[in-house]
Short mmCIF file of C-alpha atoms and ligand atoms in Angstrom, two decimals:
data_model
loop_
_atom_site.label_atom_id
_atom_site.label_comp_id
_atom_site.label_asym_id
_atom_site.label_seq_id
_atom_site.Cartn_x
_atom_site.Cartn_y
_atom_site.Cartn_z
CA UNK A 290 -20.54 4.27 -6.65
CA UNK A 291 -21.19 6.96 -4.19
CA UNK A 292 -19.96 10.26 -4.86
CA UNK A 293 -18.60 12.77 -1.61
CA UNK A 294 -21.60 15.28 -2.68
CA UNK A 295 -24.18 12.44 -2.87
CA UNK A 296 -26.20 12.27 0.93
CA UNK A 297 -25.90 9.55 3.11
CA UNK A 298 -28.82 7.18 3.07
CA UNK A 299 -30.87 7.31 6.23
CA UNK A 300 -29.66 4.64 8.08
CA UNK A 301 -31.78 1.78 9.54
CA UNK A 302 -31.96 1.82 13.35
CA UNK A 303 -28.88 0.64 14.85
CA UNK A 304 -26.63 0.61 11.48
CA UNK A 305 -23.46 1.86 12.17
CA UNK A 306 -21.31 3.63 8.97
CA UNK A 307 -17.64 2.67 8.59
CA UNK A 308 -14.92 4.22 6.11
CA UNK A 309 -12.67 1.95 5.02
CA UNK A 310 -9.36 3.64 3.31
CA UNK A 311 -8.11 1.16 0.90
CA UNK A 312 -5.94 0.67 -2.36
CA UNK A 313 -4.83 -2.39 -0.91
CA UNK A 314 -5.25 -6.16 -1.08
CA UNK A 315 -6.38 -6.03 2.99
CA UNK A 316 -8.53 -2.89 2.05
CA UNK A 317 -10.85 -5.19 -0.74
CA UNK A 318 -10.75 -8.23 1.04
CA UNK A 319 -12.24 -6.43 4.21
CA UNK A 320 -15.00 -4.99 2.35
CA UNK A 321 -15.99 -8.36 0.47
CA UNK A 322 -15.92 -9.51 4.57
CA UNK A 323 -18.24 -6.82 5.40
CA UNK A 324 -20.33 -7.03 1.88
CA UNK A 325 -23.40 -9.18 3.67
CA UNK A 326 -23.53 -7.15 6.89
CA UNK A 327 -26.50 -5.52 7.78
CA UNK A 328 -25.79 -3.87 11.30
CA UNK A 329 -23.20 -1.66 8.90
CA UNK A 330 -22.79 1.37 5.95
CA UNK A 331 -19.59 0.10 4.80
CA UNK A 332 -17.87 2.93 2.12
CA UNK A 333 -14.36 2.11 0.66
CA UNK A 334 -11.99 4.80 -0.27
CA UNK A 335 -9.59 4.85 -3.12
CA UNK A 336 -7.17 7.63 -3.37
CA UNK A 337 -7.67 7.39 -7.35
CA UNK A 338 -3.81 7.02 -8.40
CA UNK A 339 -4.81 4.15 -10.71
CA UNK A 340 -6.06 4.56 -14.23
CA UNK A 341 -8.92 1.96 -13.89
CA UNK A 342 -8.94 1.04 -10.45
CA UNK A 343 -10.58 -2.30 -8.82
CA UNK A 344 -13.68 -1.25 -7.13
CA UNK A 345 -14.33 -2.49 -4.32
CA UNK A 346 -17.29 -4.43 -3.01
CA UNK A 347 -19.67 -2.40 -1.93
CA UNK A 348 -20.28 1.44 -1.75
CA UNK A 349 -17.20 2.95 -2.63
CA UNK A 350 -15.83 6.76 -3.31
CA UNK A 351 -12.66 7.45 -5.41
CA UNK A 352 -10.16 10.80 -4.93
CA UNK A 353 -8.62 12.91 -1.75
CA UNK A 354 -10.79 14.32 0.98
CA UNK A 355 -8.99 17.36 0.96
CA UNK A 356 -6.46 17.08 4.17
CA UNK A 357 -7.35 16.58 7.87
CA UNK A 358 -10.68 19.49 7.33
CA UNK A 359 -12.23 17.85 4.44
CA UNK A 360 -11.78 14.58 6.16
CA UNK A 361 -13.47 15.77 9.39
CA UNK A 362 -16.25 17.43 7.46
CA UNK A 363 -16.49 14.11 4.70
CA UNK A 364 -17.45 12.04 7.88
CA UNK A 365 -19.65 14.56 9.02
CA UNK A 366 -21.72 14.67 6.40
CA UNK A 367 -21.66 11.12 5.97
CA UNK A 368 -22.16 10.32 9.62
CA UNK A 369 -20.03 7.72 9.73
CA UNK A 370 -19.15 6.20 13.22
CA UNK A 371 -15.61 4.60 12.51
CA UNK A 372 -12.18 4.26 10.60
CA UNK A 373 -10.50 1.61 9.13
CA UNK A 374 -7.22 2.89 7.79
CA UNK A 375 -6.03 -0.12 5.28
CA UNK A 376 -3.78 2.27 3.27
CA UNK A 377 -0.40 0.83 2.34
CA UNK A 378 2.30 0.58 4.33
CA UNK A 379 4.29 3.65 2.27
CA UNK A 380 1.40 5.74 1.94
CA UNK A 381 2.80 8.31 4.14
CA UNK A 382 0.17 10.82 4.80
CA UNK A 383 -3.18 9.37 5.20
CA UNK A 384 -2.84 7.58 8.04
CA UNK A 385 -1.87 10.75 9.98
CA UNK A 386 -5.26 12.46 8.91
CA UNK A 387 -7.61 9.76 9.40
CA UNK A 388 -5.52 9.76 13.13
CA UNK A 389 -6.21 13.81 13.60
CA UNK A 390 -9.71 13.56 12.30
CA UNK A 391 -11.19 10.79 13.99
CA UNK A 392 -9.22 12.13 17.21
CA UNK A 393 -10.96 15.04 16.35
CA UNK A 394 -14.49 13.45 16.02
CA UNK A 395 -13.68 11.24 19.13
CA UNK A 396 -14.00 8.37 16.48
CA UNK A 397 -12.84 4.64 16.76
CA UNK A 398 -10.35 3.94 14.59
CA UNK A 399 -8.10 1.01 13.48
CA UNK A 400 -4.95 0.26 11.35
CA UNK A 401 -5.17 -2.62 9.13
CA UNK A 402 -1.31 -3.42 8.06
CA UNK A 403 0.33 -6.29 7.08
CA UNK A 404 3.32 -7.37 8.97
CA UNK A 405 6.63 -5.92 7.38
CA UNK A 406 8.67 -8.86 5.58
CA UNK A 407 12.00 -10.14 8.04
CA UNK A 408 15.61 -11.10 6.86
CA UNK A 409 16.00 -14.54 6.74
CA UNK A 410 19.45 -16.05 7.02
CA UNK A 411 21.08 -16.31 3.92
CA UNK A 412 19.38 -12.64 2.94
CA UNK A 413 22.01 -9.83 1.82
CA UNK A 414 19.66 -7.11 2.68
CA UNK A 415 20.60 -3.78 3.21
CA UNK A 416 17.78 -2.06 5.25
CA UNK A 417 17.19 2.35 4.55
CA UNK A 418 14.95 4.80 5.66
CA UNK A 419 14.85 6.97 1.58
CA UNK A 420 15.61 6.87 -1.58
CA UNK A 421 19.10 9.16 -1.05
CA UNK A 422 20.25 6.40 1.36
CA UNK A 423 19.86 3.73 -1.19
CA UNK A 424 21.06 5.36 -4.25
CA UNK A 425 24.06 6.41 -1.74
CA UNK A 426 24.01 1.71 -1.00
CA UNK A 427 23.95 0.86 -4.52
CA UNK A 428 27.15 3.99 -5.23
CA UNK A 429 28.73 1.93 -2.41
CA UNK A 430 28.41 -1.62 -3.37
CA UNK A 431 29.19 -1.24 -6.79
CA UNK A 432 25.86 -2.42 -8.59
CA UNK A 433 25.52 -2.88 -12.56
CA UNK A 434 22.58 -4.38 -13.03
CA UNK A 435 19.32 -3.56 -10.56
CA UNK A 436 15.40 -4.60 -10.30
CA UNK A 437 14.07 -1.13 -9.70
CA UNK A 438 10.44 -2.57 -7.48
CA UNK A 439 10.01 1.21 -6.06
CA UNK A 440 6.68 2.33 -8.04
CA UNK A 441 6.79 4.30 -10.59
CA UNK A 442 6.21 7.60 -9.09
CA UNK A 443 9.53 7.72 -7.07
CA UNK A 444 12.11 6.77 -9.85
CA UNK A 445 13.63 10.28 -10.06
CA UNK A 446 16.51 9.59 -7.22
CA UNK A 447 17.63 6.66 -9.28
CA UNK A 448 18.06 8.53 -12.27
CA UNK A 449 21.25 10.22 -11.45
CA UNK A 450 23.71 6.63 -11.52
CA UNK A 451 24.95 6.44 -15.15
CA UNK A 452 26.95 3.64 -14.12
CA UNK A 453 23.75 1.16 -13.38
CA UNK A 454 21.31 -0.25 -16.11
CA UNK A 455 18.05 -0.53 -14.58
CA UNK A 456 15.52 -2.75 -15.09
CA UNK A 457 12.32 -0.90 -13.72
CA UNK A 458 8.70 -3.49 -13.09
CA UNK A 459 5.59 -1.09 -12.47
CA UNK A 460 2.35 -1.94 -12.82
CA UNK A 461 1.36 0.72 -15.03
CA UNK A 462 4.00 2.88 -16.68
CA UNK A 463 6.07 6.16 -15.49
CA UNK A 464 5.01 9.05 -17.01
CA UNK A 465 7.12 10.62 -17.68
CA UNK A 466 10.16 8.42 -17.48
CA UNK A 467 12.90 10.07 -15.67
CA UNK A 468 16.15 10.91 -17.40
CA UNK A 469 18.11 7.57 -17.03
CA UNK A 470 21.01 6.38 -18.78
CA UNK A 471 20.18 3.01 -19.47
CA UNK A 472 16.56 2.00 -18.11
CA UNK A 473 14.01 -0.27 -19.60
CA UNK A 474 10.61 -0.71 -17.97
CA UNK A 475 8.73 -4.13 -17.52
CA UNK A 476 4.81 -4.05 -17.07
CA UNK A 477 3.86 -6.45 -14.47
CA UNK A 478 0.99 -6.87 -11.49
CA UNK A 479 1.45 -9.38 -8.83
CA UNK A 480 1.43 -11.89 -7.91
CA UNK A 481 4.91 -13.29 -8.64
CA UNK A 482 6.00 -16.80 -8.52
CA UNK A 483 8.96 -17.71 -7.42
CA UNK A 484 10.41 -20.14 -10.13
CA UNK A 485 9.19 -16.52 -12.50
CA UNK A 486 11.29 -14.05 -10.05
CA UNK A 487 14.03 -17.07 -10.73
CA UNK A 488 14.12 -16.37 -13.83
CA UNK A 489 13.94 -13.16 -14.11
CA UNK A 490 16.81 -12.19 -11.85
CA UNK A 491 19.14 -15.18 -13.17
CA UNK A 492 18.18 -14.22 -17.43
CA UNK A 493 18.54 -10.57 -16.53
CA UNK A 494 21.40 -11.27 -14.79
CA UNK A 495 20.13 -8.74 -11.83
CA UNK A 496 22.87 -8.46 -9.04
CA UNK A 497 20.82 -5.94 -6.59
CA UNK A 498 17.03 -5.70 -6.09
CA UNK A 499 15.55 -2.00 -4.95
CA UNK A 500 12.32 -2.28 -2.87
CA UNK A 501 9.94 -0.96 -0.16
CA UNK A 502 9.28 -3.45 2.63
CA UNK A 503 5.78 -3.77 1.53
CA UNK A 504 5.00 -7.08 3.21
CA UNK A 505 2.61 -9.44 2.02
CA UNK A 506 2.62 -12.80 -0.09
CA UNK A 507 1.97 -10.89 -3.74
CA UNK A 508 5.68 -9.71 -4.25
CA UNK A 509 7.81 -12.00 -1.71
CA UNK A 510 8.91 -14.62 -3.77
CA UNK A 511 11.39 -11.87 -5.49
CA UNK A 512 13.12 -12.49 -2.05
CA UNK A 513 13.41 -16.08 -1.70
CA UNK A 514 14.86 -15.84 -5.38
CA UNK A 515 17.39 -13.20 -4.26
CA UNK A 516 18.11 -15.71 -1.28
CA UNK A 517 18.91 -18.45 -3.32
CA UNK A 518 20.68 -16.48 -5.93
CA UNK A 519 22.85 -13.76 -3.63
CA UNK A 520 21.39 -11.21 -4.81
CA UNK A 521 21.59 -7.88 -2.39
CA UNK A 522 18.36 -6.24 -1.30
CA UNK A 523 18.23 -2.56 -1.06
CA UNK A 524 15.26 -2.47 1.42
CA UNK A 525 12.87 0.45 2.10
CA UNK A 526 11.87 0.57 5.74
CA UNK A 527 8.47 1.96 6.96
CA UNK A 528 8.25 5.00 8.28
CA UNK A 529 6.59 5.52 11.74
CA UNK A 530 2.99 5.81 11.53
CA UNK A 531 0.17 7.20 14.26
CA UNK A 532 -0.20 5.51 17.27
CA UNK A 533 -3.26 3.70 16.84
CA UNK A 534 -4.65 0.06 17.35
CA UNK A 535 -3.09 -2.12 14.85
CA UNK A 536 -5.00 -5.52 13.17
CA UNK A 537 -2.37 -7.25 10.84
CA UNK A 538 -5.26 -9.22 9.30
CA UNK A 539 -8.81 -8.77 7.96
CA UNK A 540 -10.22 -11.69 10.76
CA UNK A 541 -8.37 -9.48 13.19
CA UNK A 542 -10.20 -6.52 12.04
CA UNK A 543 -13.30 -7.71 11.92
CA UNK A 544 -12.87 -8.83 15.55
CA UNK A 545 -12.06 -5.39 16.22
CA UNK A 546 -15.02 -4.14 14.54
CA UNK A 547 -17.50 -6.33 16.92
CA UNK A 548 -15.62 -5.13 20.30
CA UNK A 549 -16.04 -1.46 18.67
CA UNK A 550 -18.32 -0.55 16.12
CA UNK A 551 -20.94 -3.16 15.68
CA UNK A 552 -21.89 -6.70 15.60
CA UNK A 553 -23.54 -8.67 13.32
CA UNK A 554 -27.26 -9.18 13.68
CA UNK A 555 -28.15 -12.74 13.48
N1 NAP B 72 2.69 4.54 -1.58
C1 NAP B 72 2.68 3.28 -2.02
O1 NAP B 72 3.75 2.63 -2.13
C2 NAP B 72 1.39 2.61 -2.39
C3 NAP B 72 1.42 1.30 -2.91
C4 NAP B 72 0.22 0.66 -3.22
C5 NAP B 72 -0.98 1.31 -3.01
N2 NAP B 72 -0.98 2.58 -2.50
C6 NAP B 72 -2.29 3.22 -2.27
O2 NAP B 72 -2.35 4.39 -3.06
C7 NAP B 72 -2.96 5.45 -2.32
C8 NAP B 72 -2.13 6.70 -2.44
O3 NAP B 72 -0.83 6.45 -1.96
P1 NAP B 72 0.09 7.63 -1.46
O4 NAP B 72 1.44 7.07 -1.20
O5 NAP B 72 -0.06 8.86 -2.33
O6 NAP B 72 -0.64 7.94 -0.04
P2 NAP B 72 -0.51 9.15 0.98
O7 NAP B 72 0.78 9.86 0.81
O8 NAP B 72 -0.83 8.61 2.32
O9 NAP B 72 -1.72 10.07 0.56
C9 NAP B 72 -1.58 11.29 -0.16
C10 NAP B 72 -2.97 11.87 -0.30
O10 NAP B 72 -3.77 11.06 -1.15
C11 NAP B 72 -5.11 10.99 -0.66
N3 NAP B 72 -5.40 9.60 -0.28
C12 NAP B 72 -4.53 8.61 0.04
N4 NAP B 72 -5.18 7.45 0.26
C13 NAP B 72 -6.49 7.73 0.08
C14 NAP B 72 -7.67 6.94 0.15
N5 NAP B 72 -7.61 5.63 0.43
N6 NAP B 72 -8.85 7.55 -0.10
C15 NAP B 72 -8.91 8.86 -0.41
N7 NAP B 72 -7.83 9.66 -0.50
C16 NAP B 72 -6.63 9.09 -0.26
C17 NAP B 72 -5.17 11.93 0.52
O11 NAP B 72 -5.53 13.19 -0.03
P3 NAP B 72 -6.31 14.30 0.84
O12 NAP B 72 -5.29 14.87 1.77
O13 NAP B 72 -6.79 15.26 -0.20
O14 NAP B 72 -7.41 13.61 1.57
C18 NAP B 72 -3.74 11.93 1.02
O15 NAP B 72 -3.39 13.08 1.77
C19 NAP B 72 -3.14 4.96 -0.88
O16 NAP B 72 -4.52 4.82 -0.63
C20 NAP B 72 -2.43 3.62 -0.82
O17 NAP B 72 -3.13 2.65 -0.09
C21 NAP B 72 0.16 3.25 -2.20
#
């Protein structure tokens, strides 16, 4: 693993360097894409939330650049030529730096997101912009027992419904636990199948699930099971992000990539 003091390698002529910000499922899967390339430096970014975190394929560097400046000055150093921001959908910040630094670099730079899930019909979804606004949904329809899917760092708002007993799945655990009346917390990692997310909303008898509109296959099937067993959906929406050129796949990235950055050398 590359550290952010190590230098950058002197690159062969006509390698271009790429910085892919990751965490994600489209973040590894798009440097095990680029892992044979030779036309490119690929480093993956982690933010470094996670105890023991995946690496990814590849050169990688794990922890916070240090806001919009130490981003600007990171690439700098490392001359890299381009940006793939594959954060998650709810990571709310990092995508707006890697937009005002590579603006201010006059760097490419792309948005790898997966498409947010859709209602289908038979869905009860209720559809919020924060945590106030679904605490303030589940006050309103009167729920007793709720699938807390909302990661374990923004459980606080939750805390304050003494009439609710919460069933909270994280995949590693809150720390500390907020203050909650009746809360127990289930260790899990996706992916979920359905005829499991059956049976955990119909044993635990869950009559509301809370969630971000992540999108993706890993942690879907919780909706088809709410489908087919009425349960409501609290939904998180995502919030607006940068204006930038969007790939909702790794194939469409890599297109991008050829048109922009580099092409592979055959
Ligand atoms: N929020 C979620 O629901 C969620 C779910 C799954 C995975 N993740 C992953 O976890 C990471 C952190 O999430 P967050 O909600 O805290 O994001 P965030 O609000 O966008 O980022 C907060 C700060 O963390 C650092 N950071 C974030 N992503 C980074 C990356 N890939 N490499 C290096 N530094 C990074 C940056 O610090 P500096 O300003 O110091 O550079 C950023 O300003 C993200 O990379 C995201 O992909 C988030």
């Amino acid at each position: 693993m590359r550290t952010d003091r190590s230098p950058p390698e002197p690159l062969a002529r006509g390698v271009r360097g790429l910085l892919i910000l990751g965490g994600t499922t489209e973040g590894y899967a798009l440097a095990e894409a680029l892992s044979e390339r030779s036309d490119l430096r690929v480093v993956s970014s982690l933010a470094g939330r996670t105890e023991q975190p995946r690496r990814p394929c590849g050169e990688s560097r794990i922890g916070g650049f240090g806001g919009i400046p130490g981003l600007i000055d990171y690439l700098r150093a490392q001359r890299l030529d381009a940006v793939i921001d594959a954060t998650h959908p709810f990571a709310a910040t990092m995508g707006w730096n890697a937009a005002a630094a590579c603006d201010a670099l006059g760097l490419p730079l792309l948005r790898l997101e997966r498409p947010a899930w859709q209602p289908q019909p038979g869905d009860d979804w209720q559809q919020i912009d924060d945590w106030p606004a679904a605490v303030a949904a589940l006050q309103r329809s009167g729920a007793r027992r709720v699938l807390l899917a909302v990661g374990r760092q923004e459980l606080a708002p939750f805390a304050a419904l003494d009439a609710v007993s919460f069933l909270i799945r994280a995949v590693s655990a809150p720390r500390p636990l907020p203050a909650f009346k009746d809360a127990r917390v289930l260790l899990a990692r996706g992916p979920f199948t359905l005829v499991d997310e059956r049976a955990l909303l119909a044993d635990e008898r869950i009559d509301t699930i809370v969630c971000k509109n992540s999108g993706g296959a890993a942690t879907a099937a919780k909706l088809r099971a709410a489908r087919e067993l009425g349960v409501r959906v609290i939904m998180r929406q995502r919030a607006p992000r940068p204006p930038t050129t969007l790939a909702t796949d790794v194939q469409a990235a890599l297109a991008w990539l050829d048109t922009n950055v580099s092409k592979p050398s055959d």
